[in-house]
């Protein structure tokens, strides 16, 4: 295997955790549109538009105030996992560029950037127009880090999106299983 020159992390469940009470505001849109929920979920993650526009397009404009309130509450409660700051500090000290790659709806972008402002690249599905495990989003990681796929280590909590997807693209990858007691430090130590 080639040496690891850069690291890419997933966001939620990897670097960022939800607050005590998760509201999942976008689920309201999915629940009210029973046809093709998987397709709608993908659309929510790959369109660079506000929830207001999405709700209007789906004929659900009356839900906008409730969804907005839930979004405010949920994004205000987001926080980094305890070991994230130390991990990022150690990677910076080692000279490793770091990217974030996340399947993310538009409204979460500012909160994620606020929590992780000093990364070398933020690759967000709603900006790229592709979601993990689509190859286009991993290509955006390579471009954002200016690093070949084989020299990037991808770490995340989804086997499908953060392990198998990056590996199929040619990246090295590790699965972070927080339920089994893994932390970023233990995964990186591997």
mmCIF file with all atom_site columns, C-alpha atoms in Angstrom:
data_model
loop_
_atom_site.group_PDB
_atom_site.id
_atom_site.type_symbol
_atom_site.label_atom_id
_atom_site.label_alt_id
_atom_site.label_comp_id
_atom_site.label_asym_id
_atom_site.label_entity_id
_atom_site.label_seq_id
_atom_site.pdbx_PDB_ins_code
_atom_site.Cartn_x
_atom_site.Cartn_y
_atom_site.Cartn_z
_atom_site.occupancy
_atom_site.B_iso_or_equiv
_atom_site.pdbx_formal_charge
_atom_site.auth_seq_id
_atom_site.auth_comp_id
_atom_site.auth_asym_id
_atom_site.auth_atom_id
_atom_site.pdbx_PDB_model_num
ATOM 1   C CA . UNK A 1 1   ? 0.000   0.000  0.000  1.00 0.00 ? 1   UNK A CA 1
ATOM 2   C CA . UNK A 1 2   ? 1.229   3.517  -0.751 1.00 0.00 ? 2   UNK A CA 1
ATOM 3   C CA . UNK A 1 3   ? 1.997   5.760  2.229  1.00 0.00 ? 3   UNK A CA 1
ATOM 4   C CA . UNK A 1 4   ? -0.871  7.832  3.592  1.00 0.00 ? 4   UNK A CA 1
ATOM 5   C CA . UNK A 1 5   ? -0.421  11.480 2.631  1.00 0.00 ? 5   UNK A CA 1
ATOM 6   C CA . UNK A 1 6   ? -3.843  12.851 3.641  1.00 0.00 ? 6   UNK A CA 1
ATOM 7   C CA . UNK A 1 7   ? -6.894  11.970 5.710  1.00 0.00 ? 7   UNK A CA 1
ATOM 8   C CA . UNK A 1 8   ? -10.597 12.340 4.876  1.00 0.00 ? 8   UNK A CA 1
ATOM 9   C CA . UNK A 1 9   ? -13.239 12.047 7.566  1.00 0.00 ? 9   UNK A CA 1
ATOM 10  C CA . UNK A 1 10  ? -16.985 11.618 7.467  1.00 0.00 ? 10  UNK A CA 1
ATOM 11  C CA . UNK A 1 11  ? -18.863 14.212 9.554  1.00 0.00 ? 11  UNK A CA 1
ATOM 12  C CA . UNK A 1 12  ? -21.789 12.872 11.579 1.00 0.00 ? 12  UNK A CA 1
ATOM 13  C CA . UNK A 1 13  ? -21.020 9.902  13.801 1.00 0.00 ? 13  UNK A CA 1
ATOM 14  C CA . UNK A 1 14  ? -17.318 10.377 13.093 1.00 0.00 ? 14  UNK A CA 1
ATOM 15  C CA . UNK A 1 15  ? -16.295 13.949 13.976 1.00 0.00 ? 15  UNK A CA 1
ATOM 16  C CA . UNK A 1 16  ? -19.639 15.489 14.931 1.00 0.00 ? 16  UNK A CA 1
ATOM 17  C CA . UNK A 1 17  ? -22.321 14.232 17.253 1.00 0.00 ? 17  UNK A CA 1
ATOM 18  C CA . UNK A 1 18  ? -25.926 15.311 17.620 1.00 0.00 ? 18  UNK A CA 1
ATOM 19  C CA . UNK A 1 19  ? -27.148 16.882 20.841 1.00 0.00 ? 19  UNK A CA 1
ATOM 20  C CA . UNK A 1 20  ? -29.197 15.060 23.432 1.00 0.00 ? 20  UNK A CA 1
ATOM 21  C CA . UNK A 1 21  ? -32.419 15.343 21.451 1.00 0.00 ? 21  UNK A CA 1
ATOM 22  C CA . UNK A 1 22  ? -32.161 14.845 17.707 1.00 0.00 ? 22  UNK A CA 1
ATOM 23  C CA . UNK A 1 23  ? -35.101 16.325 15.801 1.00 0.00 ? 23  UNK A CA 1
ATOM 24  C CA . UNK A 1 24  ? -34.284 15.117 12.240 1.00 0.00 ? 24  UNK A CA 1
ATOM 25  C CA . UNK A 1 25  ? -36.224 17.956 10.580 1.00 0.00 ? 25  UNK A CA 1
ATOM 26  C CA . UNK A 1 26  ? -35.778 16.686 7.018  1.00 0.00 ? 26  UNK A CA 1
ATOM 27  C CA . UNK A 1 27  ? -37.644 13.504 7.969  1.00 0.00 ? 27  UNK A CA 1
ATOM 28  C CA . UNK A 1 28  ? -40.814 15.592 8.003  1.00 0.00 ? 28  UNK A CA 1
ATOM 29  C CA . UNK A 1 29  ? -40.458 16.117 4.271  1.00 0.00 ? 29  UNK A CA 1
ATOM 30  C CA . UNK A 1 30  ? -39.757 12.435 3.664  1.00 0.00 ? 30  UNK A CA 1
ATOM 31  C CA . UNK A 1 31  ? -42.670 11.267 5.855  1.00 0.00 ? 31  UNK A CA 1
ATOM 32  C CA . UNK A 1 32  ? -45.135 13.528 4.066  1.00 0.00 ? 32  UNK A CA 1
ATOM 33  C CA . UNK A 1 33  ? -44.005 12.242 0.664  1.00 0.00 ? 33  UNK A CA 1
ATOM 34  C CA . UNK A 1 34  ? -44.417 8.481  0.781  1.00 0.00 ? 34  UNK A CA 1
ATOM 35  C CA . UNK A 1 35  ? -43.477 7.924  -2.886 1.00 0.00 ? 35  UNK A CA 1
ATOM 36  C CA . UNK A 1 36  ? -39.820 6.957  -3.395 1.00 0.00 ? 36  UNK A CA 1
ATOM 37  C CA . UNK A 1 37  ? -38.425 7.990  0.035  1.00 0.00 ? 37  UNK A CA 1
ATOM 38  C CA . UNK A 1 38  ? -34.915 6.817  -0.884 1.00 0.00 ? 38  UNK A CA 1
ATOM 39  C CA . UNK A 1 39  ? -34.923 8.962  -4.015 1.00 0.00 ? 39  UNK A CA 1
ATOM 40  C CA . UNK A 1 40  ? -36.172 11.963 -2.029 1.00 0.00 ? 40  UNK A CA 1
ATOM 41  C CA . UNK A 1 41  ? -33.495 11.402 0.644  1.00 0.00 ? 41  UNK A CA 1
ATOM 42  C CA . UNK A 1 42  ? -30.837 11.425 -2.092 1.00 0.00 ? 42  UNK A CA 1
ATOM 43  C CA . UNK A 1 43  ? -32.297 14.618 -3.553 1.00 0.00 ? 43  UNK A CA 1
ATOM 44  C CA . UNK A 1 44  ? -32.180 16.342 -0.162 1.00 0.00 ? 44  UNK A CA 1
ATOM 45  C CA . UNK A 1 45  ? -28.465 15.538 0.127  1.00 0.00 ? 45  UNK A CA 1
ATOM 46  C CA . UNK A 1 46  ? -27.415 16.522 -3.386 1.00 0.00 ? 46  UNK A CA 1
ATOM 47  C CA . UNK A 1 47  ? -29.237 19.799 -4.066 1.00 0.00 ? 47  UNK A CA 1
ATOM 48  C CA . UNK A 1 48  ? -27.707 23.110 -3.091 1.00 0.00 ? 48  UNK A CA 1
ATOM 49  C CA . UNK A 1 49  ? -31.029 24.685 -2.078 1.00 0.00 ? 49  UNK A CA 1
ATOM 50  C CA . UNK A 1 50  ? -32.669 25.658 1.186  1.00 0.00 ? 50  UNK A CA 1
ATOM 51  C CA . UNK A 1 51  ? -35.258 23.562 2.963  1.00 0.00 ? 51  UNK A CA 1
ATOM 52  C CA . UNK A 1 52  ? -37.791 26.291 2.169  1.00 0.00 ? 52  UNK A CA 1
ATOM 53  C CA . UNK A 1 53  ? -37.398 25.687 -1.560 1.00 0.00 ? 53  UNK A CA 1
ATOM 54  C CA . UNK A 1 54  ? -37.539 21.915 -1.148 1.00 0.00 ? 54  UNK A CA 1
ATOM 55  C CA . UNK A 1 55  ? -40.699 22.128 0.969  1.00 0.00 ? 55  UNK A CA 1
ATOM 56  C CA . UNK A 1 56  ? -42.353 24.450 -1.557 1.00 0.00 ? 56  UNK A CA 1
ATOM 57  C CA . UNK A 1 57  ? -41.444 22.135 -4.443 1.00 0.00 ? 57  UNK A CA 1
ATOM 58  C CA . UNK A 1 58  ? -42.972 19.204 -2.563 1.00 0.00 ? 58  UNK A CA 1
ATOM 59  C CA . UNK A 1 59  ? -46.143 21.148 -1.809 1.00 0.00 ? 59  UNK A CA 1
ATOM 60  C CA . UNK A 1 60  ? -45.298 21.210 1.900  1.00 0.00 ? 60  UNK A CA 1
ATOM 61  C CA . UNK A 1 61  ? -44.776 24.948 2.453  1.00 0.00 ? 61  UNK A CA 1
ATOM 62  C CA . UNK A 1 62  ? -46.918 24.948 5.653  1.00 0.00 ? 62  UNK A CA 1
ATOM 63  C CA . UNK A 1 63  ? -44.227 22.783 7.298  1.00 0.00 ? 63  UNK A CA 1
ATOM 64  C CA . UNK A 1 64  ? -41.475 25.386 6.776  1.00 0.00 ? 64  UNK A CA 1
ATOM 65  C CA . UNK A 1 65  ? -41.789 27.194 10.155 1.00 0.00 ? 65  UNK A CA 1
ATOM 66  C CA . UNK A 1 66  ? -41.706 23.910 12.094 1.00 0.00 ? 66  UNK A CA 1
ATOM 67  C CA . UNK A 1 67  ? -38.789 22.559 10.076 1.00 0.00 ? 67  UNK A CA 1
ATOM 68  C CA . UNK A 1 68  ? -36.876 25.836 10.476 1.00 0.00 ? 68  UNK A CA 1
ATOM 69  C CA . UNK A 1 69  ? -37.339 25.735 14.259 1.00 0.00 ? 69  UNK A CA 1
ATOM 70  C CA . UNK A 1 70  ? -36.204 22.111 14.430 1.00 0.00 ? 70  UNK A CA 1
ATOM 71  C CA . UNK A 1 71  ? -33.173 22.899 12.253 1.00 0.00 ? 71  UNK A CA 1
ATOM 72  C CA . UNK A 1 72  ? -32.163 25.747 14.552 1.00 0.00 ? 72  UNK A CA 1
ATOM 73  C CA . UNK A 1 73  ? -32.433 23.537 17.623 1.00 0.00 ? 73  UNK A CA 1
ATOM 74  C CA . UNK A 1 74  ? -30.591 20.623 16.046 1.00 0.00 ? 74  UNK A CA 1
ATOM 75  C CA . UNK A 1 75  ? -27.709 22.600 14.538 1.00 0.00 ? 75  UNK A CA 1
ATOM 76  C CA . UNK A 1 76  ? -27.234 24.639 17.737 1.00 0.00 ? 76  UNK A CA 1
ATOM 77  C CA . UNK A 1 77  ? -26.749 21.406 19.704 1.00 0.00 ? 77  UNK A CA 1
ATOM 78  C CA . UNK A 1 78  ? -24.165 19.846 17.384 1.00 0.00 ? 78  UNK A CA 1
ATOM 79  C CA . UNK A 1 79  ? -20.754 19.255 18.929 1.00 0.00 ? 79  UNK A CA 1
ATOM 80  C CA . UNK A 1 80  ? -17.468 17.538 18.224 1.00 0.00 ? 80  UNK A CA 1
ATOM 81  C CA . UNK A 1 81  ? -16.701 14.161 19.749 1.00 0.00 ? 81  UNK A CA 1
ATOM 82  C CA . UNK A 1 82  ? -14.243 14.570 22.662 1.00 0.00 ? 82  UNK A CA 1
ATOM 83  C CA . UNK A 1 83  ? -11.111 13.346 20.839 1.00 0.00 ? 83  UNK A CA 1
ATOM 84  C CA . UNK A 1 84  ? -11.613 15.324 17.612 1.00 0.00 ? 84  UNK A CA 1
ATOM 85  C CA . UNK A 1 85  ? -9.635  18.457 18.558 1.00 0.00 ? 85  UNK A CA 1
ATOM 86  C CA . UNK A 1 86  ? -6.633  16.414 19.723 1.00 0.00 ? 86  UNK A CA 1
ATOM 87  C CA . UNK A 1 87  ? -6.777  14.183 16.643 1.00 0.00 ? 87  UNK A CA 1
ATOM 88  C CA . UNK A 1 88  ? -6.866  17.134 14.247 1.00 0.00 ? 88  UNK A CA 1
ATOM 89  C CA . UNK A 1 89  ? -4.047  18.827 16.167 1.00 0.00 ? 89  UNK A CA 1
ATOM 90  C CA . UNK A 1 90  ? -1.888  15.696 15.884 1.00 0.00 ? 90  UNK A CA 1
ATOM 91  C CA . UNK A 1 91  ? -2.585  15.360 12.154 1.00 0.00 ? 91  UNK A CA 1
ATOM 92  C CA . UNK A 1 92  ? -1.715  19.023 11.556 1.00 0.00 ? 92  UNK A CA 1
ATOM 93  C CA . UNK A 1 93  ? 1.515   18.577 13.553 1.00 0.00 ? 93  UNK A CA 1
ATOM 94  C CA . UNK A 1 94  ? 2.344   15.561 11.370 1.00 0.00 ? 94  UNK A CA 1
ATOM 95  C CA . UNK A 1 95  ? 1.783   17.662 8.231  1.00 0.00 ? 95  UNK A CA 1
ATOM 96  C CA . UNK A 1 96  ? -1.230  15.634 7.032  1.00 0.00 ? 96  UNK A CA 1
ATOM 97  C CA . UNK A 1 97  ? -3.865  17.568 5.085  1.00 0.00 ? 97  UNK A CA 1
ATOM 98  C CA . UNK A 1 98  ? -7.365  16.815 6.333  1.00 0.00 ? 98  UNK A CA 1
ATOM 99  C CA . UNK A 1 99  ? -10.698 16.912 4.519  1.00 0.00 ? 99  UNK A CA 1
ATOM 100 C CA . UNK A 1 100 ? -14.267 16.417 5.583  1.00 0.00 ? 100 UNK A CA 1
ATOM 101 C CA . UNK A 1 101 ? -16.493 14.442 3.211  1.00 0.00 ? 101 UNK A CA 1
ATOM 102 C CA . UNK A 1 102 ? -20.130 14.211 4.175  1.00 0.00 ? 102 UNK A CA 1
ATOM 103 C CA . UNK A 1 103 ? -23.562 13.434 2.809  1.00 0.00 ? 103 UNK A CA 1
ATOM 104 C CA . UNK A 1 104 ? -25.196 16.576 4.029  1.00 0.00 ? 104 UNK A CA 1
ATOM 105 C CA . UNK A 1 105 ? -28.280 18.686 3.361  1.00 0.00 ? 105 UNK A CA 1
ATOM 106 C CA . UNK A 1 106 ? -27.740 22.374 2.594  1.00 0.00 ? 106 UNK A CA 1
ATOM 107 C CA . UNK A 1 107 ? -28.918 23.685 5.967  1.00 0.00 ? 107 UNK A CA 1
ATOM 108 C CA . UNK A 1 108 ? -26.220 21.766 7.876  1.00 0.00 ? 108 UNK A CA 1
ATOM 109 C CA . UNK A 1 109 ? -23.298 23.243 5.912  1.00 0.00 ? 109 UNK A CA 1
ATOM 110 C CA . UNK A 1 110 ? -22.787 26.401 8.017  1.00 0.00 ? 110 UNK A CA 1
ATOM 111 C CA . UNK A 1 111 ? -22.899 24.472 11.313 1.00 0.00 ? 111 UNK A CA 1
ATOM 112 C CA . UNK A 1 112 ? -20.376 21.914 10.074 1.00 0.00 ? 112 UNK A CA 1
ATOM 113 C CA . UNK A 1 113 ? -18.031 24.634 8.846  1.00 0.00 ? 113 UNK A CA 1
ATOM 114 C CA . UNK A 1 114 ? -18.408 26.493 12.168 1.00 0.00 ? 114 UNK A CA 1
ATOM 115 C CA . UNK A 1 115 ? -17.398 23.375 14.102 1.00 0.00 ? 115 UNK A CA 1
ATOM 116 C CA . UNK A 1 116 ? -14.512 22.463 11.764 1.00 0.00 ? 116 UNK A CA 1
ATOM 117 C CA . UNK A 1 117 ? -13.207 25.702 10.246 1.00 0.00 ? 117 UNK A CA 1
ATOM 118 C CA . UNK A 1 118 ? -9.534  24.802 9.877  1.00 0.00 ? 118 UNK A CA 1
ATOM 119 C CA . UNK A 1 119 ? -9.766  21.772 7.608  1.00 0.00 ? 119 UNK A CA 1
ATOM 120 C CA . UNK A 1 120 ? -8.015  21.800 4.268  1.00 0.00 ? 120 UNK A CA 1
ATOM 121 C CA . UNK A 1 121 ? -11.198 20.899 2.362  1.00 0.00 ? 121 UNK A CA 1
ATOM 122 C CA . UNK A 1 122 ? -14.922 20.546 3.012  1.00 0.00 ? 122 UNK A CA 1
ATOM 123 C CA . UNK A 1 123 ? -16.493 18.167 0.497  1.00 0.00 ? 123 UNK A CA 1
ATOM 124 C CA . UNK A 1 124 ? -20.238 18.322 1.073  1.00 0.00 ? 124 UNK A CA 1
ATOM 125 C CA . UNK A 1 125 ? -22.674 16.317 -1.022 1.00 0.00 ? 125 UNK A CA 1
ATOM 126 C CA . UNK A 1 126 ? -25.101 19.202 -1.552 1.00 0.00 ? 126 UNK A CA 1
ATOM 127 C CA . UNK A 1 127 ? -22.254 21.269 -3.069 1.00 0.00 ? 127 UNK A CA 1
ATOM 128 C CA . UNK A 1 128 ? -20.793 18.440 -5.165 1.00 0.00 ? 128 UNK A CA 1
ATOM 129 C CA . UNK A 1 129 ? -24.168 17.212 -6.427 1.00 0.00 ? 129 UNK A CA 1
ATOM 130 C CA . UNK A 1 130 ? -23.253 13.630 -5.576 1.00 0.00 ? 130 UNK A CA 1
ATOM 131 C CA . UNK A 1 131 ? -23.521 11.587 -2.395 1.00 0.00 ? 131 UNK A CA 1
ATOM 132 C CA . UNK A 1 132 ? -21.388 8.799  -0.981 1.00 0.00 ? 132 UNK A CA 1
ATOM 133 C CA . UNK A 1 133 ? -20.846 6.124  -2.248 1.00 0.00 ? 133 UNK A CA 1
ATOM 134 C CA . UNK A 1 134 ? -20.952 7.777  -5.709 1.00 0.00 ? 134 UNK A CA 1
ATOM 135 C CA . UNK A 1 135 ? -17.438 8.030  -7.207 1.00 0.00 ? 135 UNK A CA 1
ATOM 136 C CA . UNK A 1 136 ? -17.836 11.769 -7.964 1.00 0.00 ? 136 UNK A CA 1
ATOM 137 C CA . UNK A 1 137 ? -17.731 12.714 -4.281 1.00 0.00 ? 137 UNK A CA 1
ATOM 138 C CA . UNK A 1 138 ? -14.523 10.730 -3.690 1.00 0.00 ? 138 UNK A CA 1
ATOM 139 C CA . UNK A 1 139 ? -13.018 12.375 -6.763 1.00 0.00 ? 139 UNK A CA 1
ATOM 140 C CA . UNK A 1 140 ? -13.864 15.739 -5.181 1.00 0.00 ? 140 UNK A CA 1
ATOM 141 C CA . UNK A 1 141 ? -11.938 14.643 -2.057 1.00 0.00 ? 141 UNK A CA 1
ATOM 142 C CA . UNK A 1 142 ? -8.858  13.866 -4.178 1.00 0.00 ? 142 UNK A CA 1
ATOM 143 C CA . UNK A 1 143 ? -9.128  17.246 -5.877 1.00 0.00 ? 143 UNK A CA 1
ATOM 144 C CA . UNK A 1 144 ? -9.758  19.100 -2.599 1.00 0.00 ? 144 UNK A CA 1
ATOM 145 C CA . UNK A 1 145 ? -6.695  17.513 -1.017 1.00 0.00 ? 145 UNK A CA 1
ATOM 146 C CA . UNK A 1 146 ? -4.674  17.550 -4.257 1.00 0.00 ? 146 UNK A CA 1
ATOM 147 C CA . UNK A 1 147 ? -3.746  13.934 -3.462 1.00 0.00 ? 147 UNK A CA 1
ATOM 148 C CA . UNK A 1 148 ? -4.094  10.670 -5.413 1.00 0.00 ? 148 UNK A CA 1
ATOM 149 C CA . UNK A 1 149 ? -6.816  8.320  -4.136 1.00 0.00 ? 149 UNK A CA 1
ATOM 150 C CA . UNK A 1 150 ? -4.374  5.613  -3.040 1.00 0.00 ? 150 UNK A CA 1
ATOM 151 C CA . UNK A 1 151 ? -2.628  8.025  -0.667 1.00 0.00 ? 151 UNK A CA 1
ATOM 152 C CA . UNK A 1 152 ? -5.817  9.095  1.138  1.00 0.00 ? 152 UNK A CA 1
ATOM 153 C CA . UNK A 1 153 ? -7.097  7.354  4.258  1.00 0.00 ? 153 UNK A CA 1
ATOM 154 C CA . UNK A 1 154 ? -10.882 7.698  4.581  1.00 0.00 ? 154 UNK A CA 1
ATOM 155 C CA . UNK A 1 155 ? -12.416 7.223  8.047  1.00 0.00 ? 155 UNK A CA 1
ATOM 156 C CA . UNK A 1 156 ? -16.109 7.092  8.861  1.00 0.00 ? 156 UNK A CA 1
ATOM 157 C CA . UNK A 1 157 ? -18.911 5.296  10.627 1.00 0.00 ? 157 UNK A CA 1
ATOM 158 C CA . UNK A 1 158 ? -20.730 3.848  7.592  1.00 0.00 ? 158 UNK A CA 1
ATOM 159 C CA . UNK A 1 159 ? -19.397 0.640  6.102  1.00 0.00 ? 159 UNK A CA 1
ATOM 160 C CA . UNK A 1 160 ? -21.178 1.327  2.801  1.00 0.00 ? 160 UNK A CA 1
ATOM 161 C CA . UNK A 1 161 ? -20.209 4.997  2.398  1.00 0.00 ? 161 UNK A CA 1
ATOM 162 C CA . UNK A 1 162 ? -16.989 5.369  4.400  1.00 0.00 ? 162 UNK A CA 1
ATOM 163 C CA . UNK A 1 163 ? -15.327 1.968  4.003  1.00 0.00 ? 163 UNK A CA 1
ATOM 164 C CA . UNK A 1 164 ? -16.528 0.106  0.913  1.00 0.00 ? 164 UNK A CA 1
ATOM 165 C CA . UNK A 1 165 ? -17.188 3.227  -1.214 1.00 0.00 ? 165 UNK A CA 1
ATOM 166 C CA . UNK A 1 166 ? -13.732 4.754  -0.712 1.00 0.00 ? 166 UNK A CA 1
ATOM 167 C CA . UNK A 1 167 ? -12.034 1.353  -1.139 1.00 0.00 ? 167 UNK A CA 1
ATOM 168 C CA . UNK A 1 168 ? -13.854 0.787  -4.442 1.00 0.00 ? 168 UNK A CA 1
ATOM 169 C CA . UNK A 1 169 ? -12.583 4.220  -5.532 1.00 0.00 ? 169 UNK A CA 1
ATOM 170 C CA . UNK A 1 170 ? -9.008  3.250  -4.653 1.00 0.00 ? 170 UNK A CA 1
ATOM 171 C CA . UNK A 1 171 ? -8.635  4.931  -1.278 1.00 0.00 ? 171 UNK A CA 1
ATOM 172 C CA . UNK A 1 172 ? -7.474  3.300  1.901  1.00 0.00 ? 172 UNK A CA 1
ATOM 173 C CA . UNK A 1 173 ? -10.295 3.237  4.439  1.00 0.00 ? 173 UNK A CA 1
ATOM 174 C CA . UNK A 1 174 ? -11.103 2.379  8.041  1.00 0.00 ? 174 UNK A CA 1
ATOM 175 C CA . UNK A 1 175 ? -14.483 1.874  9.660  1.00 0.00 ? 175 UNK A CA 1
ATOM 176 C CA . UNK A 1 176 ? -15.090 3.769  12.905 1.00 0.00 ? 176 UNK A CA 1
ATOM 177 C CA . UNK A 1 177 ? -17.476 1.724  15.047 1.00 0.00 ? 177 UNK A CA 1
ATOM 178 C CA . UNK A 1 178 ? -18.198 3.953  18.046 1.00 0.00 ? 178 UNK A CA 1
ATOM 179 C CA . UNK A 1 179 ? -20.674 1.363  19.343 1.00 0.00 ? 179 UNK A CA 1
ATOM 180 C CA . UNK A 1 180 ? -17.747 -1.038 19.798 1.00 0.00 ? 180 UNK A CA 1
ATOM 181 C CA . UNK A 1 181 ? -15.736 1.618  21.647 1.00 0.00 ? 181 UNK A CA 1
ATOM 182 C CA . UNK A 1 182 ? -13.660 2.851  18.690 1.00 0.00 ? 182 UNK A CA 1
ATOM 183 C CA . UNK A 1 183 ? -12.411 6.431  18.685 1.00 0.00 ? 183 UNK A CA 1
ATOM 184 C CA . UNK A 1 184 ? -10.524 8.331  16.023 1.00 0.00 ? 184 UNK A CA 1
ATOM 185 C CA . UNK A 1 185 ? -7.335  7.722  17.987 1.00 0.00 ? 185 UNK A CA 1
ATOM 186 C CA . UNK A 1 186 ? -7.791  3.939  18.050 1.00 0.00 ? 186 UNK A CA 1
ATOM 187 C CA . UNK A 1 187 ? -8.680  3.777  14.357 1.00 0.00 ? 187 UNK A CA 1
ATOM 188 C CA . UNK A 1 188 ? -5.712  5.934  13.361 1.00 0.00 ? 188 UNK A CA 1
ATOM 189 C CA . UNK A 1 189 ? -3.422  3.791  15.526 1.00 0.00 ? 189 UNK A CA 1
ATOM 190 C CA . UNK A 1 190 ? -4.242  0.827  13.273 1.00 0.00 ? 190 UNK A CA 1
#
